[in-house]
CSV table of C-alpha atoms in Angstrom, one decimal:
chain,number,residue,atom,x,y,z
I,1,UNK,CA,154.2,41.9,-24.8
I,2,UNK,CA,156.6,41.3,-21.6
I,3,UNK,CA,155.4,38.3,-20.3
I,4,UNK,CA,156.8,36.1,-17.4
I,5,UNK,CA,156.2,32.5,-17.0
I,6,UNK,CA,156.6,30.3,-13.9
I,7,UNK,CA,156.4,26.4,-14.2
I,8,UNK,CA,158.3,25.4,-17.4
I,9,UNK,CA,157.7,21.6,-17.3
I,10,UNK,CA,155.8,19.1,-19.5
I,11,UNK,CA,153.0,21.7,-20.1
I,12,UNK,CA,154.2,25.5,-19.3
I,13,UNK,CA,157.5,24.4,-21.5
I,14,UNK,CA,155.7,24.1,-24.1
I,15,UNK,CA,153.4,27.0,-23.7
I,16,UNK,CA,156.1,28.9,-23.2
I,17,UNK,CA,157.6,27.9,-26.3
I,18,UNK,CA,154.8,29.1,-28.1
I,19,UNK,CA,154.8,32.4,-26.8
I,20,UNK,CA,158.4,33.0,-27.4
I,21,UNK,CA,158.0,31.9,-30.9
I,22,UNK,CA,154.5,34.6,-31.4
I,23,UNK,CA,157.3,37.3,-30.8
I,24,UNK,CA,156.5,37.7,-26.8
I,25,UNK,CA,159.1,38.2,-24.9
I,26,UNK,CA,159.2,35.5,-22.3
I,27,UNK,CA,161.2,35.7,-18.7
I,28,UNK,CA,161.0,32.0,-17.2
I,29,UNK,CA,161.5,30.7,-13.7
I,30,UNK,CA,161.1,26.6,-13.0
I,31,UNK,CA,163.5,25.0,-9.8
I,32,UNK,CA,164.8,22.6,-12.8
I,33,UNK,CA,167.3,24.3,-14.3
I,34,UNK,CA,167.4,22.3,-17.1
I,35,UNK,CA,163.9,23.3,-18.2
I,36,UNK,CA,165.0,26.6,-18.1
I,37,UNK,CA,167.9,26.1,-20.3
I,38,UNK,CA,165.5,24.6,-22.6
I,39,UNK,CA,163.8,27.5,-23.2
I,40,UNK,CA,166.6,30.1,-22.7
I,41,UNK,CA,168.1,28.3,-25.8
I,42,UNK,CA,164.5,28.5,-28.0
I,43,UNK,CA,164.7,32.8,-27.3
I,44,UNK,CA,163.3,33.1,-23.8
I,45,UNK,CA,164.9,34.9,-20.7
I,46,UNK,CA,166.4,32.8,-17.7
I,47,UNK,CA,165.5,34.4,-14.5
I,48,UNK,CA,166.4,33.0,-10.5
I,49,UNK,CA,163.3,33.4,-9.0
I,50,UNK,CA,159.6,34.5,-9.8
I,51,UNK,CA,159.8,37.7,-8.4
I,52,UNK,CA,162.8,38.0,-11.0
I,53,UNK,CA,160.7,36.6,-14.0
I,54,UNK,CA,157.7,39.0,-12.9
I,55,UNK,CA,159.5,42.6,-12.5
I,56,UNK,CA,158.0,44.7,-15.3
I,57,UNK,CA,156.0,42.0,-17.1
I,58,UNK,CA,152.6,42.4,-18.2
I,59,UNK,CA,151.1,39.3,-18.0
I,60,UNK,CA,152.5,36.3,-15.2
I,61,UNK,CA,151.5,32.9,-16.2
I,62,UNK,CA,151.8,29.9,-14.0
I,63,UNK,CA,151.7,26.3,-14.7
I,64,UNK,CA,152.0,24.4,-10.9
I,65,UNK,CA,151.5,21.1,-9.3
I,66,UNK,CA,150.2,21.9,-6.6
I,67,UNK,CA,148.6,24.3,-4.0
I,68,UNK,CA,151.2,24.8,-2.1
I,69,UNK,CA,153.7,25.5,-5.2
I,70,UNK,CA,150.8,28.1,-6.3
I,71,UNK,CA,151.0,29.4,-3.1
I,72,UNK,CA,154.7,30.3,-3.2
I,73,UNK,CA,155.2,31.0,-6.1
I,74,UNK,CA,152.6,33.6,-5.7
I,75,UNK,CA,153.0,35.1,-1.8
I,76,UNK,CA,156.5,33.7,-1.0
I,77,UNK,CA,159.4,36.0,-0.1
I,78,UNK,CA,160.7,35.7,-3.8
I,79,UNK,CA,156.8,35.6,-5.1
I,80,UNK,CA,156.1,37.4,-8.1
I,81,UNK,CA,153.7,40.1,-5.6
I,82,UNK,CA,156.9,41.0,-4.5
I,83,UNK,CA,157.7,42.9,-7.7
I,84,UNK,CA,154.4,42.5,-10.2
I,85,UNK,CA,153.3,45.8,-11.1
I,86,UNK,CA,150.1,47.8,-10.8
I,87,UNK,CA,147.8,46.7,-13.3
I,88,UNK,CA,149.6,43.6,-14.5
I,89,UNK,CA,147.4,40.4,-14.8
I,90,UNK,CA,148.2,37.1,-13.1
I,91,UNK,CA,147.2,34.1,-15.0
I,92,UNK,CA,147.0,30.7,-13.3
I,93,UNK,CA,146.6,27.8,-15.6
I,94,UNK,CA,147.5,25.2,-13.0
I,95,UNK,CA,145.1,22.8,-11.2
I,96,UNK,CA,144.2,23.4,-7.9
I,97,UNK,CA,141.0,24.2,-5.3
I,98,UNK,CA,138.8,27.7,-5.8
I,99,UNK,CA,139.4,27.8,-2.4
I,100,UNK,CA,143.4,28.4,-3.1
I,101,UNK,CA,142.5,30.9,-6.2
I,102,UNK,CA,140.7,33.0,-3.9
I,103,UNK,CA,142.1,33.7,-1.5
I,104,UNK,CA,145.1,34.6,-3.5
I,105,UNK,CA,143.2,36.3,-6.0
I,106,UNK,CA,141.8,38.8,-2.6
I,107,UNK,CA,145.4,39.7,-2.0
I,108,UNK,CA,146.7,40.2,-5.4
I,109,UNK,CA,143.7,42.6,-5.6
I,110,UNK,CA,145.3,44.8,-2.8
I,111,UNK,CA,148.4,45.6,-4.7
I,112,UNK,CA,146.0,46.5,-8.2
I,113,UNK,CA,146.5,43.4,-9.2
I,114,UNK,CA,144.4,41.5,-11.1
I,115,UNK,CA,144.4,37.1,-11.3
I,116,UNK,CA,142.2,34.8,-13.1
I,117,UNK,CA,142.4,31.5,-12.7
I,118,UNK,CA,142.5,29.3,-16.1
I,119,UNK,CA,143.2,25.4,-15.8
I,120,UNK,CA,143.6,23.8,-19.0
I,121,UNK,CA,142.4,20.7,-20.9
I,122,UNK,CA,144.0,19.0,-24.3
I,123,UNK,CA,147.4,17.4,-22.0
I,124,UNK,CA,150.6,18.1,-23.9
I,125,UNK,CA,149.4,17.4,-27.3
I,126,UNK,CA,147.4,20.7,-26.8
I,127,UNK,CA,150.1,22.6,-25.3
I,128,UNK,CA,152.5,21.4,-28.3
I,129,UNK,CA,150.1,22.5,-31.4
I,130,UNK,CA,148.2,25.8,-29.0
I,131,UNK,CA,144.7,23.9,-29.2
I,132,UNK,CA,144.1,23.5,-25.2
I,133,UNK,CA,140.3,24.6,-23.6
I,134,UNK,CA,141.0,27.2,-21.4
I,135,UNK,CA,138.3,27.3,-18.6
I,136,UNK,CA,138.7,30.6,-17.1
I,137,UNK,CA,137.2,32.2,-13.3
I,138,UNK,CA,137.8,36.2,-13.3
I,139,UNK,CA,136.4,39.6,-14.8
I,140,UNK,CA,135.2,39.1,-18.6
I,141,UNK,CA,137.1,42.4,-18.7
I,142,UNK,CA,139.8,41.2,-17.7
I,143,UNK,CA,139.6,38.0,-19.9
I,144,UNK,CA,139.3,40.3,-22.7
I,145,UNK,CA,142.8,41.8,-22.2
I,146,UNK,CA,144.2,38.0,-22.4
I,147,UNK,CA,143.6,37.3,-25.9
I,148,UNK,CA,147.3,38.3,-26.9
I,149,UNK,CA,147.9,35.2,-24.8
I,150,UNK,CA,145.3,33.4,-25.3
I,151,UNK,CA,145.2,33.0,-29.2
I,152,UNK,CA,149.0,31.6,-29.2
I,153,UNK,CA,147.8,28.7,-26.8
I,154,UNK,CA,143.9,27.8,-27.1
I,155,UNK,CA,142.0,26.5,-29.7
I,156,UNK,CA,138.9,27.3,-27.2
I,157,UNK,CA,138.6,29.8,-24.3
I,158,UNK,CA,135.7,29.2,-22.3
I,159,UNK,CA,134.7,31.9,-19.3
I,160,UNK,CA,133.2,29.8,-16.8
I,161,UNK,CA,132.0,32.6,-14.1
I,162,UNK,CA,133.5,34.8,-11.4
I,163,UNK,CA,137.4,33.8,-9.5
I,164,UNK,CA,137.2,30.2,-9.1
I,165,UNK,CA,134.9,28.9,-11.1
I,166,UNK,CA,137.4,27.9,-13.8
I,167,UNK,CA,139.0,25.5,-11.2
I,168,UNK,CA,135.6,24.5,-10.1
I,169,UNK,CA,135.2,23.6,-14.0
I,170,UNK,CA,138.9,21.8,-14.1
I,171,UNK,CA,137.9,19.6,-11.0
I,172,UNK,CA,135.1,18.5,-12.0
I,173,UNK,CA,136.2,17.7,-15.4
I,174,UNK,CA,139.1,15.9,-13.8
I,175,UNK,CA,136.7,13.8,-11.4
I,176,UNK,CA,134.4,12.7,-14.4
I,177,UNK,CA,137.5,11.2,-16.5
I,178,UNK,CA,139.2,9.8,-13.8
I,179,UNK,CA,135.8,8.1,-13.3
I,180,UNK,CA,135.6,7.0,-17.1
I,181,UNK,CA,138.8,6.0,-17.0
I,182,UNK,CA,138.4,3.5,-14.3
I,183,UNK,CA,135.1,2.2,-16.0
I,184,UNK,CA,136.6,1.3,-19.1
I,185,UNK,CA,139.5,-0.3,-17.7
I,186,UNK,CA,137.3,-3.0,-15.3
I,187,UNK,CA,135.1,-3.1,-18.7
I,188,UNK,CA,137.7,-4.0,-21.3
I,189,UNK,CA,139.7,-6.0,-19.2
I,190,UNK,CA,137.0,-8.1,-18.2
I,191,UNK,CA,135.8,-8.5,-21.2
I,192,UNK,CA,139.2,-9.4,-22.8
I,193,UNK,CA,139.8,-12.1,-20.2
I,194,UNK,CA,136.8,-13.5,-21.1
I,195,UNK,CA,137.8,-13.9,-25.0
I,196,UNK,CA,136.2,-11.1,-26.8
I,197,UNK,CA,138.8,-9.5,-29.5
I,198,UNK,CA,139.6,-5.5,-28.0
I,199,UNK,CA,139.8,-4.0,-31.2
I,200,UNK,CA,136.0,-5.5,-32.7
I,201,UNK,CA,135.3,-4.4,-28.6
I,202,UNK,CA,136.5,-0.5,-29.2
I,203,UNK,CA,134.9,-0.3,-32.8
I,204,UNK,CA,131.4,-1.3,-31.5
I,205,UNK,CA,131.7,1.0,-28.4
I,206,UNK,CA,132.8,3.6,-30.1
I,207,UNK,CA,129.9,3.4,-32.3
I,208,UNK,CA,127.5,3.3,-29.6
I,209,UNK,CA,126.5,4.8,-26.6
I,210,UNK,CA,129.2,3.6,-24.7
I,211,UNK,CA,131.8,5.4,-26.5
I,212,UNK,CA,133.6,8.8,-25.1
I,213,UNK,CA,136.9,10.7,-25.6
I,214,UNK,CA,138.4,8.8,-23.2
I,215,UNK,CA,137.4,5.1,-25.3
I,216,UNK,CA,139.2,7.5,-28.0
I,217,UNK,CA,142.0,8.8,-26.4
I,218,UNK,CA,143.1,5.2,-24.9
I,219,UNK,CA,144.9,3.8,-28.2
I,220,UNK,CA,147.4,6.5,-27.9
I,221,UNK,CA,148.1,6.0,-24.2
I,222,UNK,CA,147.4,2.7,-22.5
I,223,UNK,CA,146.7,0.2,-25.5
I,224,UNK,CA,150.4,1.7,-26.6
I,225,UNK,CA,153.5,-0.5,-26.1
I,226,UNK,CA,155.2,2.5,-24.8
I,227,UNK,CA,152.6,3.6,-22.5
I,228,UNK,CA,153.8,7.2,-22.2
I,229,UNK,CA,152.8,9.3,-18.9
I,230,UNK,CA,151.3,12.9,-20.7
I,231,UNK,CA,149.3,13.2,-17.5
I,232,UNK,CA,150.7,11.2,-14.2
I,233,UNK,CA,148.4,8.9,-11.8
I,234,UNK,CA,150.2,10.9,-9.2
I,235,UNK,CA,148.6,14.6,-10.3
I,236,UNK,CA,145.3,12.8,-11.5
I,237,UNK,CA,144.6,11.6,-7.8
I,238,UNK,CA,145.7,15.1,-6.6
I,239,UNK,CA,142.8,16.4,-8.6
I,240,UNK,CA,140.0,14.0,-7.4
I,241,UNK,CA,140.9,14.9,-3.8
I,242,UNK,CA,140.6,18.2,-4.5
I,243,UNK,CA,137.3,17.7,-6.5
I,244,UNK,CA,136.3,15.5,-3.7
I,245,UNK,CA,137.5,17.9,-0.9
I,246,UNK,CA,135.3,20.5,-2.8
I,247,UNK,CA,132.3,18.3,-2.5
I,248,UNK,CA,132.7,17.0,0.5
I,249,UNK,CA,129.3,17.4,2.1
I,250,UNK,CA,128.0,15.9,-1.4
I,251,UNK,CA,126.9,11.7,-1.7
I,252,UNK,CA,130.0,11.5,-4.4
I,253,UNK,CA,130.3,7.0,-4.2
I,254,UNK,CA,131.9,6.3,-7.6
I,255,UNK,CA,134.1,9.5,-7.0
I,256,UNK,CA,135.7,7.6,-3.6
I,257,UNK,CA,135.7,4.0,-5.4
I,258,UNK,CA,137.9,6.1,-8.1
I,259,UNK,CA,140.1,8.0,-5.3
I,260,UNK,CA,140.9,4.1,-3.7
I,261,UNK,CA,141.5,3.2,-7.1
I,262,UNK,CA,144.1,5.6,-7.7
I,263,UNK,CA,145.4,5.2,-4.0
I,264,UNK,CA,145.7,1.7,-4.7
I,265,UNK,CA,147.9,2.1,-8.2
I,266,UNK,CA,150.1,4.6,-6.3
I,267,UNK,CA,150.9,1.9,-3.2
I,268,UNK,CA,151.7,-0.3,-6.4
I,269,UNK,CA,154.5,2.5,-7.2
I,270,UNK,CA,152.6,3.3,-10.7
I,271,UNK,CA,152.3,6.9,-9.6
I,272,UNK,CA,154.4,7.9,-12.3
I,273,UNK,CA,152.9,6.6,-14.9
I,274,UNK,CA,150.1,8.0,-17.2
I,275,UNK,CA,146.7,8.2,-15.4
I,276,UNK,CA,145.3,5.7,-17.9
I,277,UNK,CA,148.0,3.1,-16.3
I,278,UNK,CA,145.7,2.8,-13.4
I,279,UNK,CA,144.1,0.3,-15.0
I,280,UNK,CA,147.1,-2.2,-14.8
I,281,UNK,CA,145.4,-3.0,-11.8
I,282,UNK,CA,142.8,-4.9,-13.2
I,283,UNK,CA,145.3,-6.1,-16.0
I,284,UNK,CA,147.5,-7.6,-12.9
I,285,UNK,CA,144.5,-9.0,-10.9
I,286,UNK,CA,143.1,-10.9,-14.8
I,287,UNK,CA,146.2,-11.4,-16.3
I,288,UNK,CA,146.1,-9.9,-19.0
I,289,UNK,CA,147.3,-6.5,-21.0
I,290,UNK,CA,145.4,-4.1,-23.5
I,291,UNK,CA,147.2,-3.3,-25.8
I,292,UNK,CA,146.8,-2.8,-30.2
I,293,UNK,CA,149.1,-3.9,-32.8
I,294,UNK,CA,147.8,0.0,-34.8
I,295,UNK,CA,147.9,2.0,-31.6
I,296,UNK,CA,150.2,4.8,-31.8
I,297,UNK,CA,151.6,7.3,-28.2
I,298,UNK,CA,151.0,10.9,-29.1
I,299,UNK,CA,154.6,11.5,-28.3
């Protein structure tokens, strides 16, 4: 299948990777030439723009920051609707607000073609090995003709409902571990000021009610030495804006004590860092660091 992919960084590099190695062939377009290279050099096709990557491909895949880098990749003078043919299926796997997705999603839909929006869950770990939950908006019969796609990056595709509501999904997901996160960091700092042993601490949480993916997921991130950024506090709070943005006229009170939270580790210049590290806040403010001798980065 001709496929074209725009957004070759931590996450569509990988993706992309995979596809080229499933026998697809794979036109790229990223503003880092590097990345590009990259993948030119694993088998894939180096195009100059995303109209470039787009002419003649089936399927146009899309991992973005942002909105506005959605936006023109998609309707900009060298977006791939200036060449992506009738029929063809856009495929957005970035983060962003259902408002966005629809509205581009309305004019893709002028020109016969079809877009579905699919945010993804399982960070770079899941790109890497193809195991990420795809939470897909769009047509169930146009989700069908995905799977050549699909199976080479998902170990789960889930259709959440109409255009949009995959994003809805992906927001809300976002806001809820952003939310954990923060808990767990006042929790276990606290606690580890006051003496208690963080390992004994994560073995009995874990086995209680108290434990969660993210109590799981925190020995390969922040109780690391290395502390690696898979996910950056930077796109984490652009997510629980959006999120909150979307709920706006909703009582949301941890969800803004979160978003001050994250506003406060990105005044401290830790934007850059994995979303976990927002809990060197409280590590700063008690003086002290969680961290385990066994833990191990995913990278």
């Amino acid at each position: 299948m001709k496929v074209a992919f725009i957004g070759v960084g931590r996450m569509g590099g990988r993706m992309a990777a995979r596809l080229v190695a499933a026998g697809h062939e794979v036109r790229v377009y990223d503003p880092s030439q590097a990345a590009v290279e990259a993948l030119a050099s694993k088998g894939a096709i180096a195009s100059r723009s995303p109209a470039e990557a787009a002419q003649g491909a089936e399927r146009i895949l899309l991992s973005l920051p942002s909105p506005k880098t959605l936006r023109d990749a998609v309707l900009g003078e060298t977006g791939v609707l200036k060449s992506a043919s009738d029929g063809s299926i856009i495929v957005d796997f970035s983060t962003v607000d259902p408002a966005t997705t629809k509205e581009i999603a309305a004019i893709a839909a002028k020109q016969g073609v079809h877009f579905v929006d699919s945010p993804v869950s399982g960070g770079v770990a899941g790109a890497e090995n193809g195991k990420l939950v795809l939470m897909v908006g769009g047509s169930a019969d146009v989700l069908q003709k995905l799977h050549p796609v699909f199976d080479v990056l998902a170990g789960r595709v889930v259709h959440c409902g109409p255009t949009g509501a995959g994003q809805l999904t992906k927001l809300s997901h976002n806001l809820l571990t952003a939310i954990n996160t923060v808990a767990l960091g006042e929790v276990l700092t606290a606690s580890v000021k006051a003496g208690a042993n963080l390992e004994v601490l994560c073995e009995v949480l874990t086995a209680g009610l108290a434990g969660s993916k993210m109590l799981d997921y925190l020995p390969k991130t922040l109780f690391t030495q290395e502390r690696p950024a898979n996910f950056a506090i930077d796109l984490m709070h652009k997510d629980i804006k959006l999120c909150l943005d979307e709920f706006s006229n909703l009582p949301m009170p941890l969800g803004q004590l979160v978003l001050q939270t994250y506003n406060a580790a990105r005044a401290k210049g830790l934007g850059g860092k994995d979303s976990t590290s927002v809990n060197e806040l409280y590590e700063a403010l008690l003086g002290v660091r969680l961290s385990l001798p066994s833990a191990q980065s995913i990278n």
